[in-house]
Amino acid sequence: MRYGRLGFWYRLVVVVCSPPMRLTTRRDWRGAERLPRTGGFILASNHVSYVDPLTLWLYVLNAGRVPTFLAKSSLFEKPLIKHVFIGAKQIPVHRGTTDAANALTEAVEAVKAGECVLIYPEGSATRDPDCWPMKARTGVARLALATGAPVIPVAQWGPQRLWRYKQKFPKPFPPKKVSILAGPPVDLSAYAGRPVNAEVLREVTDLVMARITELLVELRGGTPPAVAYDPRSGSGAAA
């Protein structure tokens, strides 16, 4: 991708972050051809690490699209980071406030304007002890049903070895293998025209997370828990 299309803040992140990521990771990137080349779509991913927003961001850029992140509002308050996020026109999510709906409105507008909107349905890095996806929030379903745009599931595995959640410092060496796999669009045709209620939102969310988990199994092997870890109750991982 030519950096001239990205704007100053995006170019800055590419210039600053690409070299260290190339030094500390070995790429195993697959399925990028499934990302639409034009038009708005939603990219829904699992979240395993402090650094996987960077690895996924570079994956999407390498595929020729410029991602717009839905990111928790606290990141917009951190020195330096806030200037990058605001300058690159990322979308803040104010959880548990009356402003929370604004993020959905902005995300809907971005998708309808032809952008790639990237969302972590879990809301934050997984707390599951084995890094399987947690029970997700319903924002991805709300966005999908409000826009009718394709939802592309994507799984990441490996960034947690570089800098796992709650780990004080990254472990950059030796370089860590980072696998990313995008799948085909999630089939949501069964929900077309149905009233949007809590039941439908949960069904759609769980369907998207099931597709992400299937891709993650393909990357890492193993068997996911029968019941996803619920960060609100701290239960489910051992089920």
mmCIF file of N, CA and C in Angstrom, residues 3 6-21 57-58 61:
data_model
loop_
_atom_site.group_PDB
_atom_site.id
_atom_site.type_symbol
_atom_site.label_atom_id
_atom_site.label_comp_id
_atom_site.label_asym_id
_atom_site.label_seq_id
_atom_site.Cartn_x
_atom_site.Cartn_y
_atom_site.Cartn_z
ATOM 1 N N TYR A 3 1.810 4.781 1.223
ATOM 2 C CA TYR A 3 1.534 5.487 2.456
ATOM 3 C C TYR A 3 0.813 6.815 2.229
ATOM 4 N N LEU A 6 -2.780 7.178 3.333
ATOM 5 C CA LEU A 6 -3.146 6.904 4.711
ATOM 6 C C LEU A 6 -3.363 8.128 5.574
ATOM 7 N N GLY A 7 -2.797 9.256 5.208
ATOM 8 C CA GLY A 7 -2.841 10.401 6.098
ATOM 9 C C GLY A 7 -1.651 10.379 7.046
ATOM 10 N N PHE A 8 -1.376 11.536 7.660
ATOM 11 C CA PHE A 8 -0.159 11.692 8.459
ATOM 12 C C PHE A 8 -0.081 10.695 9.606
ATOM 13 N N TRP A 9 -1.152 10.575 10.419
ATOM 14 C CA TRP A 9 -1.079 9.755 11.625
ATOM 15 C C TRP A 9 -0.945 8.278 11.300
ATOM 16 N N TYR A 10 -1.619 7.839 10.267
ATOM 17 C CA TYR A 10 -1.476 6.435 9.860
ATOM 18 C C TYR A 10 -0.063 6.175 9.350
ATOM 19 N N ARG A 11 0.467 7.100 8.559
ATOM 20 C CA ARG A 11 1.835 6.937 8.056
ATOM 21 C C ARG A 11 2.827 6.870 9.214
ATOM 22 N N LEU A 12 2.592 7.703 10.231
ATOM 23 C CA LEU A 12 3.487 7.729 11.384
ATOM 24 C C LEU A 12 3.504 6.374 12.091
ATOM 25 N N VAL A 13 2.330 5.780 12.283
ATOM 26 C CA VAL A 13 2.261 4.481 12.945
ATOM 27 C C VAL A 13 2.975 3.417 12.113
ATOM 28 N N VAL A 14 2.775 3.452 10.804
ATOM 29 C CA VAL A 14 3.447 2.485 9.933
ATOM 30 C C VAL A 14 4.956 2.614 10.053
ATOM 31 N N VAL A 15 5.455 3.837 9.990
ATOM 32 C CA VAL A 15 6.895 4.078 10.024
ATOM 33 C C VAL A 15 7.490 3.666 11.374
ATOM 34 N N VAL A 16 6.781 3.972 12.457
ATOM 35 C CA VAL A 16 7.300 3.699 13.797
ATOM 36 C C VAL A 16 7.148 2.231 14.180
ATOM 37 N N CYS A 17 6.015 1.633 13.844
ATOM 38 C CA CYS A 17 5.686 0.296 14.366
ATOM 39 C C CYS A 17 6.085 -0.863 13.459
ATOM 40 N N SER A 18 6.108 -0.654 12.168
ATOM 41 C CA SER A 18 6.404 -1.772 11.265
ATOM 42 C C SER A 18 7.774 -2.401 11.488
ATOM 43 N N PRO A 19 8.846 -1.611 11.602
ATOM 44 C CA PRO A 19 10.171 -2.241 11.783
ATOM 45 C C PRO A 19 10.265 -3.117 13.029
ATOM 46 N N PRO A 20 9.864 -2.646 14.234
ATOM 47 C CA PRO A 20 9.962 -3.540 15.394
ATOM 48 C C PRO A 20 9.062 -4.764 15.297
ATOM 49 N N MET A 21 7.885 -4.615 14.656
ATOM 50 C CA MET A 21 7.014 -5.781 14.514
ATOM 51 C C MET A 21 7.634 -6.811 13.577
ATOM 52 N N TRP A 57 -3.885 -4.808 12.516
ATOM 53 C CA TRP A 57 -3.867 -3.553 11.749
ATOM 54 C C TRP A 57 -2.942 -3.683 10.536
ATOM 55 N N LEU A 58 -1.736 -4.228 10.771
ATOM 56 C CA LEU A 58 -0.788 -4.398 9.669
ATOM 57 C C LEU A 58 -1.296 -5.431 8.659
ATOM 58 N N LEU A 61 -3.878 -3.601 6.522
ATOM 59 C CA LEU A 61 -3.187 -2.669 5.623
ATOM 60 C C LEU A 61 -2.505 -3.411 4.484
#
